[in-house]
Short mmCIF file of C-alpha atoms in Angstrom, two decimals:
data_model
loop_
_atom_site.label_atom_id
_atom_site.label_comp_id
_atom_site.label_asym_id
_atom_site.label_seq_id
_atom_site.Cartn_x
_atom_site.Cartn_y
_atom_site.Cartn_z
CA MET A 7 29.13 -15.02 -1.24
CA GLN A 8 25.82 -16.41 -0.08
CA GLN A 9 23.91 -14.10 2.22
CA GLU A 10 22.04 -16.93 3.92
CA ARG A 11 25.31 -18.03 5.51
CA CYS A 12 25.19 -14.88 7.57
CA SER A 13 21.57 -14.80 8.62
CA SER A 14 21.04 -18.45 9.44
CA SER A 15 23.86 -18.92 11.90
CA ASP A 16 24.49 -17.87 15.47
CA ARG A 17 28.13 -17.30 14.71
CA PRO A 18 29.68 -14.94 12.15
CA LEU A 19 30.50 -17.23 9.26
CA ASP A 20 30.64 -14.44 6.73
CA PRO A 21 32.94 -11.53 7.56
CA GLY A 22 30.43 -9.04 6.27
CA CYS A 23 31.44 -9.05 2.62
CA LEU A 24 34.96 -8.33 3.82
CA LEU A 25 36.36 -10.87 1.41
CA GLU A 26 33.92 -10.12 -1.37
CA ARG A 27 35.26 -10.66 -4.86
CA ASP A 28 35.41 -7.71 -7.26
CA ALA A 29 32.77 -9.20 -9.51
CA GLU A 30 30.26 -9.34 -6.66
CA ARG A 31 30.27 -5.72 -5.58
CA GLY A 32 26.92 -4.65 -6.99
CA ALA A 33 25.81 -3.65 -3.51
CA ASP A 34 28.53 -1.01 -3.42
CA ARG A 35 26.98 0.70 -6.43
CA LEU A 36 23.70 0.77 -4.51
CA GLY A 37 25.54 2.46 -1.64
CA CYS A 38 26.93 5.08 -4.00
CA ALA A 39 23.44 5.88 -5.23
CA ALA A 40 21.99 6.16 -1.71
CA VAL A 41 24.87 8.07 -0.12
CA ASP A 42 25.34 11.31 -2.03
CA PHE A 43 27.08 13.14 0.81
CA PRO A 44 30.59 12.88 2.32
CA VAL A 45 31.08 10.11 4.88
CA ALA A 46 34.16 9.45 7.01
CA VAL A 47 35.17 6.95 9.68
CA VAL A 48 36.95 7.26 13.02
CA LEU A 49 38.58 4.08 14.36
CA PRO A 50 39.83 4.43 17.95
CA ALA A 51 42.77 2.02 18.20
CA GLY A 52 44.71 3.24 21.19
CA GLY A 53 43.86 0.39 23.57
CA SER A 54 46.54 -1.66 25.28
CA GLY A 55 44.61 -4.95 25.16
CA GLU A 56 44.97 -5.78 28.84
CA ARG A 57 42.21 -8.42 28.73
CA MET A 58 44.01 -10.16 25.89
CA GLY A 59 46.97 -10.88 28.14
CA LEU A 60 49.49 -10.31 25.34
CA ALA A 61 52.40 -7.92 25.01
CA THR A 62 51.06 -6.72 21.64
CA PRO A 63 47.81 -4.70 21.66
CA LYS A 64 45.08 -6.82 20.10
CA GLN A 65 44.49 -4.46 17.18
CA PHE A 66 48.03 -5.17 15.99
CA CYS A 67 47.95 -8.94 16.49
CA THR A 68 48.59 -10.84 13.27
CA ILE A 69 46.05 -13.04 11.51
CA LEU A 70 47.24 -14.72 8.31
CA ASN A 71 50.30 -12.46 8.14
CA ARG A 72 48.17 -9.36 8.44
CA PRO A 73 47.35 -7.17 11.48
CA LEU A 74 43.79 -7.36 12.77
CA ILE A 75 43.25 -3.62 12.35
CA SER A 76 43.98 -3.92 8.63
CA TYR A 77 40.93 -6.18 8.18
CA THR A 78 38.77 -3.57 9.91
CA ILE A 79 40.17 -0.75 7.77
CA GLN A 80 39.48 -2.68 4.58
CA ALA A 81 35.87 -3.27 5.58
CA PHE A 82 35.41 0.49 5.20
CA GLU A 83 38.02 1.28 2.59
CA ARG A 84 36.50 -1.08 0.01
CA LEU A 85 33.34 1.07 -0.09
CA SER A 86 33.67 3.88 -2.62
CA TRP A 87 31.11 6.03 -0.80
CA ILE A 88 33.32 6.25 2.30
CA GLY A 89 36.02 8.90 2.07
CA THR A 90 38.60 9.06 4.85
CA VAL A 91 39.31 6.53 7.59
CA VAL A 92 40.94 8.21 10.60
CA VAL A 93 42.82 5.71 12.76
CA VAL A 94 43.57 6.94 16.26
CA VAL A 95 46.55 5.23 17.89
CA ALA A 96 48.78 5.75 20.90
CA LYS A 97 51.78 7.93 20.16
CA GLU A 98 54.20 5.05 20.64
CA ASN A 99 52.36 3.04 17.94
CA HIS A 100 52.29 5.81 15.35
CA ASP A 101 55.18 4.47 13.25
CA LEU A 102 53.84 0.92 13.53
CA MET A 103 50.49 2.04 12.17
CA LEU A 104 52.12 3.93 9.30
CA ASN A 105 54.04 0.78 8.37
CA ILE A 106 50.79 -1.21 8.35
CA VAL A 107 49.16 1.37 6.08
CA GLN A 108 52.06 1.15 3.65
CA LYS A 109 52.44 -2.63 3.73
CA CYS A 110 48.73 -3.32 3.26
CA ASN A 111 48.26 -0.63 0.60
CA HIS A 112 45.60 1.31 2.50
CA THR A 113 44.84 4.46 0.57
CA LYS A 114 42.17 6.27 2.62
CA VAL A 115 43.82 6.21 6.05
CA LYS A 116 44.88 9.19 8.16
CA VAL A 117 46.75 8.33 11.38
CA VAL A 118 46.41 10.61 14.40
CA HIS A 119 47.50 10.34 18.03
CA GLY A 120 45.04 9.20 20.66
CA GLY A 121 44.35 10.39 24.18
CA THR A 122 44.47 8.79 27.60
CA THR A 123 40.86 7.53 27.41
CA ARG A 124 38.47 6.28 24.73
CA HIS A 125 36.48 9.52 24.51
CA ARG A 126 39.66 11.63 24.32
CA SER A 127 40.90 9.47 21.45
CA ILE A 128 37.63 9.73 19.54
CA PHE A 129 37.61 13.50 20.02
CA ASN A 130 41.16 13.67 18.63
CA GLY A 131 39.97 11.72 15.61
CA LEU A 132 37.05 14.10 15.07
CA GLN A 133 39.33 17.12 15.39
CA ALA A 134 41.36 15.86 12.43
CA PHE A 135 38.49 17.05 10.21
CA SER A 136 38.15 20.47 11.84
CA SER A 137 41.32 21.83 10.27
CA THR A 138 40.36 23.94 7.27
CA THR A 139 43.94 23.82 5.94
CA ASP A 140 43.84 20.14 5.04
CA SER A 141 42.05 19.96 1.69
CA LEU A 142 42.49 16.19 1.59
CA MET A 143 40.26 15.78 4.66
CA PRO A 144 37.10 17.84 4.13
CA LYS A 145 34.58 17.85 6.96
CA PRO A 146 32.14 14.96 6.42
CA LYS A 147 28.39 15.22 6.63
CA VAL A 148 28.23 11.92 8.54
CA VAL A 149 30.98 10.29 10.57
CA ILE A 150 30.96 6.61 11.54
CA ILE A 151 32.66 5.60 14.79
CA HIS A 152 33.71 1.97 14.99
CA ASP A 153 36.02 -0.23 17.05
CA ALA A 154 39.29 -1.19 15.41
CA VAL A 155 38.90 -4.74 16.73
CA ARG A 156 35.52 -5.41 15.10
CA PRO A 157 36.70 -6.49 11.63
CA PHE A 158 33.50 -8.17 10.45
CA VAL A 159 31.15 -5.31 9.63
CA GLU A 160 28.74 -5.61 6.72
CA GLU A 161 28.02 -2.96 4.13
CA ASP A 162 24.26 -3.35 4.53
CA LEU A 163 24.52 -2.36 8.19
CA LEU A 164 26.91 0.50 7.43
CA LEU A 165 24.45 1.84 4.89
CA LYS A 166 21.57 1.69 7.38
CA ILE A 167 23.66 3.38 10.08
CA THR A 168 24.80 6.11 7.70
CA LEU A 169 21.36 6.96 6.30
CA ALA A 170 19.76 6.89 9.76
CA ALA A 171 22.43 9.24 11.09
CA LYS A 172 21.81 11.60 8.19
CA GLU A 173 18.07 11.73 8.95
CA GLN A 174 18.06 11.46 12.75
CA GLY A 175 21.40 12.98 13.68
CA ALA A 176 22.67 9.84 15.40
CA SER A 177 22.32 6.09 15.01
CA GLY A 178 23.80 2.98 16.52
CA ALA A 179 23.85 -0.78 16.24
CA ILE A 180 22.35 -2.87 19.03
CA ARG A 181 22.14 -6.55 19.87
CA SER A 182 19.90 -8.54 22.20
CA LEU A 183 21.44 -9.35 25.56
CA VAL A 184 22.72 -12.90 25.90
CA SER A 185 22.92 -12.85 29.70
CA THR A 186 20.82 -11.19 32.37
CA VAL A 187 22.41 -8.05 33.85
CA ILE A 188 22.48 -7.78 37.63
CA ALA A 189 23.50 -5.10 40.10
CA THR A 190 25.53 -6.00 43.18
CA THR A 191 25.97 -4.41 46.56
CA SER A 192 29.31 -3.11 47.80
CA GLU A 193 29.62 -6.28 49.87
CA GLY A 194 29.32 -8.48 46.77
CA TYR A 195 25.70 -9.60 47.15
CA LEU A 196 22.86 -9.41 44.64
CA ASP A 197 21.05 -6.10 44.72
CA HIS A 198 18.65 -6.49 41.79
CA SER A 199 18.46 -7.77 38.22
CA LEU A 200 17.24 -6.14 35.03
CA GLU A 201 14.52 -7.56 32.85
CA ARG A 202 16.57 -8.72 29.90
CA ALA A 203 13.79 -8.27 27.31
CA LYS A 204 13.73 -4.53 27.95
CA TYR A 205 17.44 -3.92 27.40
CA ARG A 206 19.89 -4.16 24.53
CA ALA A 207 23.65 -4.22 24.19
CA SER A 208 25.07 -1.13 22.53
CA GLU A 209 27.41 -2.14 19.72
CA MET A 210 29.45 -0.53 16.97
CA PRO A 211 29.28 0.96 14.38
CA GLN A 212 27.61 4.21 15.39
CA GLY A 213 26.89 7.08 13.04
CA PHE A 214 26.45 10.81 13.63
CA LEU A 215 26.03 14.04 11.82
CA TYR A 216 29.54 15.38 12.21
CA ASP A 217 28.43 18.73 13.62
CA ILE A 218 26.35 17.04 16.33
CA ILE A 219 28.97 14.64 17.68
CA PHE A 220 31.74 17.23 17.44
CA GLN A 221 29.62 19.71 19.38
CA ALA A 222 28.78 17.05 21.96
CA TYR A 223 32.46 16.43 22.61
CA GLN A 224 33.11 20.16 22.87
CA ARG A 225 30.44 20.44 25.56
CA CYS A 226 31.00 17.26 27.56
CA SER A 227 32.56 17.26 31.02
CA GLU A 228 35.92 16.05 32.25
CA PHE A 229 34.07 13.24 34.00
CA ASP A 230 32.70 12.11 30.63
CA PHE A 231 36.14 12.22 29.08
CA GLU A 232 37.66 10.27 31.94
CA PHE A 233 35.04 7.59 32.59
CA GLY A 234 32.52 7.61 29.74
CA THR A 235 32.46 5.14 26.85
CA GLU A 236 29.09 5.67 25.10
CA CYS A 237 29.05 8.15 22.19
CA LEU A 238 25.27 7.95 21.74
CA HIS A 239 24.84 9.16 25.31
CA LEU A 240 26.94 12.27 24.63
CA ALA A 241 24.83 13.16 21.59
CA LEU A 242 21.65 12.82 23.64
CA GLN A 243 22.85 14.59 26.78
CA TYR A 244 24.64 17.55 25.19
CA CYS A 245 22.81 17.99 21.87
CA GLY A 246 19.39 16.51 22.59
CA THR A 247 19.80 14.07 19.69
CA ASN A 248 18.05 10.75 20.26
CA ALA A 249 19.71 8.03 18.22
CA LYS A 250 17.92 5.66 15.88
CA LEU A 251 18.82 2.12 17.04
CA ILE A 252 19.33 -0.60 14.45
CA GLU A 253 19.48 -4.33 15.16
CA GLY A 254 22.89 -5.66 14.20
CA PRO A 255 23.94 -9.11 12.93
CA PRO A 256 26.04 -11.67 14.85
CA THR A 257 29.11 -10.53 12.90
CA LEU A 258 29.47 -7.49 15.17
CA TRP A 259 31.35 -9.43 17.81
CA LYS A 260 34.49 -7.84 19.17
CA VAL A 261 37.93 -9.42 19.41
CA THR A 262 38.51 -9.14 23.15
CA TYR A 263 40.25 -12.28 24.40
CA LYS A 264 43.05 -14.43 23.03
CA ARG A 265 40.60 -17.12 21.91
CA ASP A 266 38.82 -14.53 19.74
CA LEU A 267 41.92 -14.27 17.54
CA ALA A 268 41.63 -17.97 16.71
CA ALA A 269 37.92 -17.54 15.97
CA ALA A 270 38.62 -14.60 13.67
CA GLU A 271 41.28 -16.56 11.81
CA ALA A 272 38.90 -19.48 11.35
CA ILE A 273 36.22 -17.20 9.91
CA ILE A 274 38.63 -15.61 7.45
CA LYS A 275 40.05 -18.96 6.36
CA GLU A 276 36.59 -20.41 5.87
CA THR A 277 35.49 -17.48 3.75
CA LEU A 278 38.66 -17.50 1.68
CA SER A 279 38.20 -21.20 0.92
CA MET A 280 34.75 -20.87 -0.64
CA SER A 281 35.98 -20.67 -4.23
CA ALA A 282 38.80 -21.90 -6.41
CA CYS A 283 40.01 -21.70 -9.99
CA ILE A 284 41.24 -24.93 -11.57
CA ILE A 285 43.80 -24.36 -14.31
CA ALA A 286 44.14 -27.39 -16.56
CA GLY A 287 47.16 -28.24 -18.65
CA ALA A 288 46.88 -28.98 -22.34
CA GLU A 289 47.05 -32.76 -21.88
CA ALA A 290 43.74 -34.61 -22.21
CA GLU A 291 44.40 -36.41 -18.91
CA ALA A 292 44.92 -33.09 -17.12
CA VAL A 293 41.68 -31.68 -18.51
CA GLU A 294 39.77 -34.79 -17.47
CA LEU A 295 41.26 -34.68 -13.97
CA ALA A 296 40.30 -31.00 -13.67
CA LYS A 297 36.68 -31.77 -14.50
CA THR A 298 36.58 -34.65 -12.03
CA LEU A 299 38.13 -32.54 -9.28
CA GLN A 300 35.60 -29.78 -9.97
CA LYS A 301 32.74 -32.23 -9.33
CA ASN A 302 34.36 -33.49 -6.14
CA LEU A 303 34.89 -30.00 -4.72
CA ASN A 304 31.16 -29.52 -4.22
CA MET A 305 31.66 -27.27 -1.17
CA MET A 306 33.47 -24.71 -3.32
CA GLU A 307 32.54 -22.51 -6.23
CA THR A 308 34.99 -23.67 -8.90
CA ASP A 309 35.82 -22.74 -12.46
CA VAL A 310 37.98 -24.71 -14.89
CA ILE A 311 40.07 -22.76 -17.38
CA PRO A 312 42.89 -23.72 -19.77
CA CYS A 313 46.48 -22.88 -18.90
CA ALA A 314 46.85 -20.29 -21.67
CA LYS A 315 48.02 -17.00 -20.17
CA GLU A 316 45.38 -14.96 -21.98
CA SER A 317 42.70 -16.99 -20.16
CA ASN A 318 44.14 -16.37 -16.70
CA THR A 319 44.07 -12.60 -16.48
CA GLU A 320 40.48 -12.21 -15.26
CA TYR A 321 40.69 -15.04 -12.74
CA LEU A 322 44.03 -13.94 -11.31
CA SER A 323 42.42 -10.71 -10.18
CA LYS A 324 39.36 -12.31 -8.56
CA THR A 325 40.28 -15.66 -7.05
CA ARG A 326 42.20 -16.47 -3.89
CA ASN A 327 42.74 -20.18 -4.55
CA PHE A 328 44.22 -21.84 -7.61
CA ILE A 329 44.61 -25.52 -8.45
CA HIS A 330 47.09 -25.96 -11.29
CA ILE A 331 47.04 -29.40 -12.95
CA SER A 332 49.91 -30.26 -15.27
CA THR A 333 52.43 -32.96 -16.11
CA THR A 334 55.36 -30.60 -15.49
CA ALA A 335 56.21 -27.63 -13.29
CA SER A 336 57.09 -25.43 -16.25
CA ASN A 337 53.65 -23.81 -16.36
CA LEU A 338 53.96 -22.34 -12.86
CA ASP A 339 55.02 -19.00 -14.31
CA MET A 340 51.51 -17.78 -13.50
CA VAL A 341 52.49 -17.73 -9.81
CA LYS A 342 54.88 -14.86 -10.44
CA CYS A 343 52.02 -12.77 -11.84
CA PHE A 344 50.98 -12.02 -8.26
CA GLU A 345 54.26 -10.19 -7.69
CA ASP A 346 53.21 -7.57 -10.23
CA THR A 347 49.86 -6.87 -8.55
CA ASP A 348 48.57 -6.24 -5.02
CA HIS A 349 46.21 -9.21 -5.20
CA ALA A 350 48.19 -11.17 -2.60
CA CYS A 351 48.88 -8.18 -0.40
CA LEU A 352 45.82 -8.28 1.85
CA TYR A 353 45.10 -12.01 1.88
CA PRO A 354 47.32 -15.00 1.18
CA VAL A 355 46.79 -16.59 -2.20
CA VAL A 356 46.93 -20.41 -2.30
CA VAL A 357 48.28 -22.21 -5.35
CA VAL A 358 48.09 -26.01 -5.30
CA TRP A 359 50.26 -27.49 -8.02
CA VAL A 360 48.92 -30.91 -8.93
CA GLN A 361 51.53 -32.82 -10.88
CA LEU A 362 49.96 -35.58 -12.89
CA ASN A 363 52.66 -38.22 -13.15
CA MET A 364 52.17 -40.15 -16.39
CA THR A 365 55.05 -42.57 -15.74
CA LYS A 366 55.61 -45.21 -13.08
CA GLN A 367 58.59 -43.36 -11.65
CA SER A 368 58.00 -41.38 -8.49
CA VAL A 369 59.04 -37.77 -8.90
CA ASP A 370 59.39 -37.45 -5.14
CA SER A 371 62.19 -40.02 -5.11
CA GLN A 372 64.27 -38.09 -7.62
CA LYS A 373 66.01 -34.75 -7.25
CA THR A 374 64.72 -33.57 -10.59
CA ASP A 375 65.25 -30.08 -11.90
CA GLU A 376 61.50 -29.48 -11.92
CA LEU A 377 61.08 -30.43 -8.27
CA THR A 378 64.03 -28.27 -7.26
CA ALA A 379 62.61 -25.35 -9.23
CA PHE A 380 59.22 -25.86 -7.58
CA ARG A 381 60.66 -25.73 -4.07
CA SER A 382 62.78 -22.71 -4.93
CA LEU A 383 59.74 -20.92 -6.34
CA ALA A 384 57.70 -21.73 -3.22
CA SER A 385 60.40 -20.20 -1.00
CA GLU A 386 60.45 -17.11 -3.18
CA VAL A 387 56.74 -16.39 -3.54
CA ILE A 388 55.87 -16.95 0.13
CA GLN A 389 57.59 -13.60 0.75
CA GLY A 390 54.82 -12.09 -1.37
CA ASN A 391 52.03 -13.82 0.60
CA VAL A 392 51.57 -16.61 -1.95
CA LEU A 393 51.43 -20.14 -0.54
CA LEU A 394 52.54 -22.74 -3.08
CA TYR A 395 51.81 -26.39 -2.34
CA GLY A 396 52.44 -29.51 -4.39
CA ILE A 397 50.52 -32.76 -4.76
CA GLN A 398 51.70 -35.61 -6.95
CA ILE A 399 49.11 -38.02 -8.34
CA ASP A 400 50.11 -41.05 -10.39
CA HIS A 401 47.95 -41.66 -13.42
CA THR A 402 46.55 -45.16 -13.74
CA LYS A 403 43.97 -46.90 -15.92
CA VAL A 404 42.82 -49.12 -13.07
CA PRO A 405 39.41 -47.58 -12.15
CA GLU A 406 39.35 -48.47 -8.45
CA GLN A 407 42.91 -47.30 -7.89
CA TRP A 408 42.33 -44.08 -9.82
CA GLU A 409 39.16 -43.29 -7.87
CA ARG A 410 41.01 -43.72 -4.58
CA SER A 411 43.81 -41.43 -5.77
CA VAL A 412 41.37 -38.73 -6.90
CA GLU A 413 39.50 -38.93 -3.60
CA ARG A 414 42.79 -38.53 -1.74
CA LEU A 415 43.69 -35.61 -4.03
CA THR A 416 40.39 -33.92 -3.20
CA GLN A 417 40.94 -34.32 0.54
CA LEU A 418 44.47 -32.94 0.38
CA THR A 419 43.42 -30.00 -1.79
CA VAL A 420 40.60 -29.02 0.56
CA ALA A 421 42.89 -29.29 3.59
CA LEU A 422 45.61 -27.12 2.04
CA ILE A 423 43.18 -24.43 0.91
CA ARG A 424 41.36 -24.32 4.24
CA ASP A 425 44.35 -24.50 6.56
CA ARG A 426 46.66 -22.18 4.59
CA ASN A 427 49.61 -23.62 6.48
CA ALA A 428 52.78 -21.78 5.49
CA ALA A 429 54.91 -24.59 6.96
CA LEU A 430 53.82 -26.92 4.16
CA THR A 431 54.80 -24.65 1.28
CA GLY A 432 57.29 -26.21 -1.08
CA GLN A 433 56.48 -29.76 0.00
CA LEU A 434 55.29 -32.32 -2.52
CA LEU A 435 52.54 -34.49 -1.03
CA HIS A 436 51.38 -37.72 -2.62
CA ALA A 437 47.81 -38.57 -3.51
#
């Protein structure tokens, strides 16, 4: 994952290492070294999503067959230096949240009931640590409060927030204001405007010494509970703790409106499509096609490996996209390997089967056993979040014709990996 993709853009291209591959988690070891004290997270997720205009609260809306809140949870859960993630939900969504935890294999989550307002829900989440009888949830030194609908949070920022909270008592992410803030009169006229350069937007995540924020909530008024939304203000007003403010990246945007769901899906798809593993059959033509396709896929990080099972083990656990080139469908047994692991649980895995047709007969025009088996397998594995596509390419020794076919193959492969369209699974396209 290239860090410059995050810093050079005005929009969040990189979901904050959210989709980071296992081999690229050196930064997590750095976090372990820097954070030698217990850290926990509270995710208030009791909102109804009125501004979204949907019947389903936005935190439970599905993106790529996975609820939005699950992406946010994983952003924290993947970090070994973070202990427990307390998710605060409305009572009526308690069973739904438990099902999400089980389905998405979240292992650090504790679900508690929320209150009638944001501050009441956060306080309920903090109180989950105050019980001395629960040995699985020891009181943390630092607690991070974050919105459940901000899935793209980077480890670098979390580390800064955590360490600043440890030293200062409170910390929070901020962003420059995009628009000028104005005050209006009761009649709807302009009263005055604020000088934008002097003000910042308060964002999430925010970090606190647990004792400070818990004490602030114990001392705050009913008015704060009913109408307040800013945790940093409570720490300052009731504990005299002035927060360290840290400039946050563009990835801190919050899923608020229906259009934001489409933007979030596009970001995740784009990130997932940045790499691929090309598995080449034993035939010389398949190996040659694999090497050519690797050169053409210059927007992806690609590796070419042989089809031998012993060569696949490492790549099956790291890669989200596979391009399998063979003259038959018999080697697609590797697809079933995902059923024995949780690799496809959180994100869909794409497998593009490229059948290199060495004869002049069109496989698509025949109801062959291999084609039937391919479609049957696609229907089976999609239940496990594996999307299996097929592309047939006819081998030819005519250079111009072969180049056109390979170019078409490249275009189809890129489109399938980027779009991740479940409706196309089991279909055999022609290059």
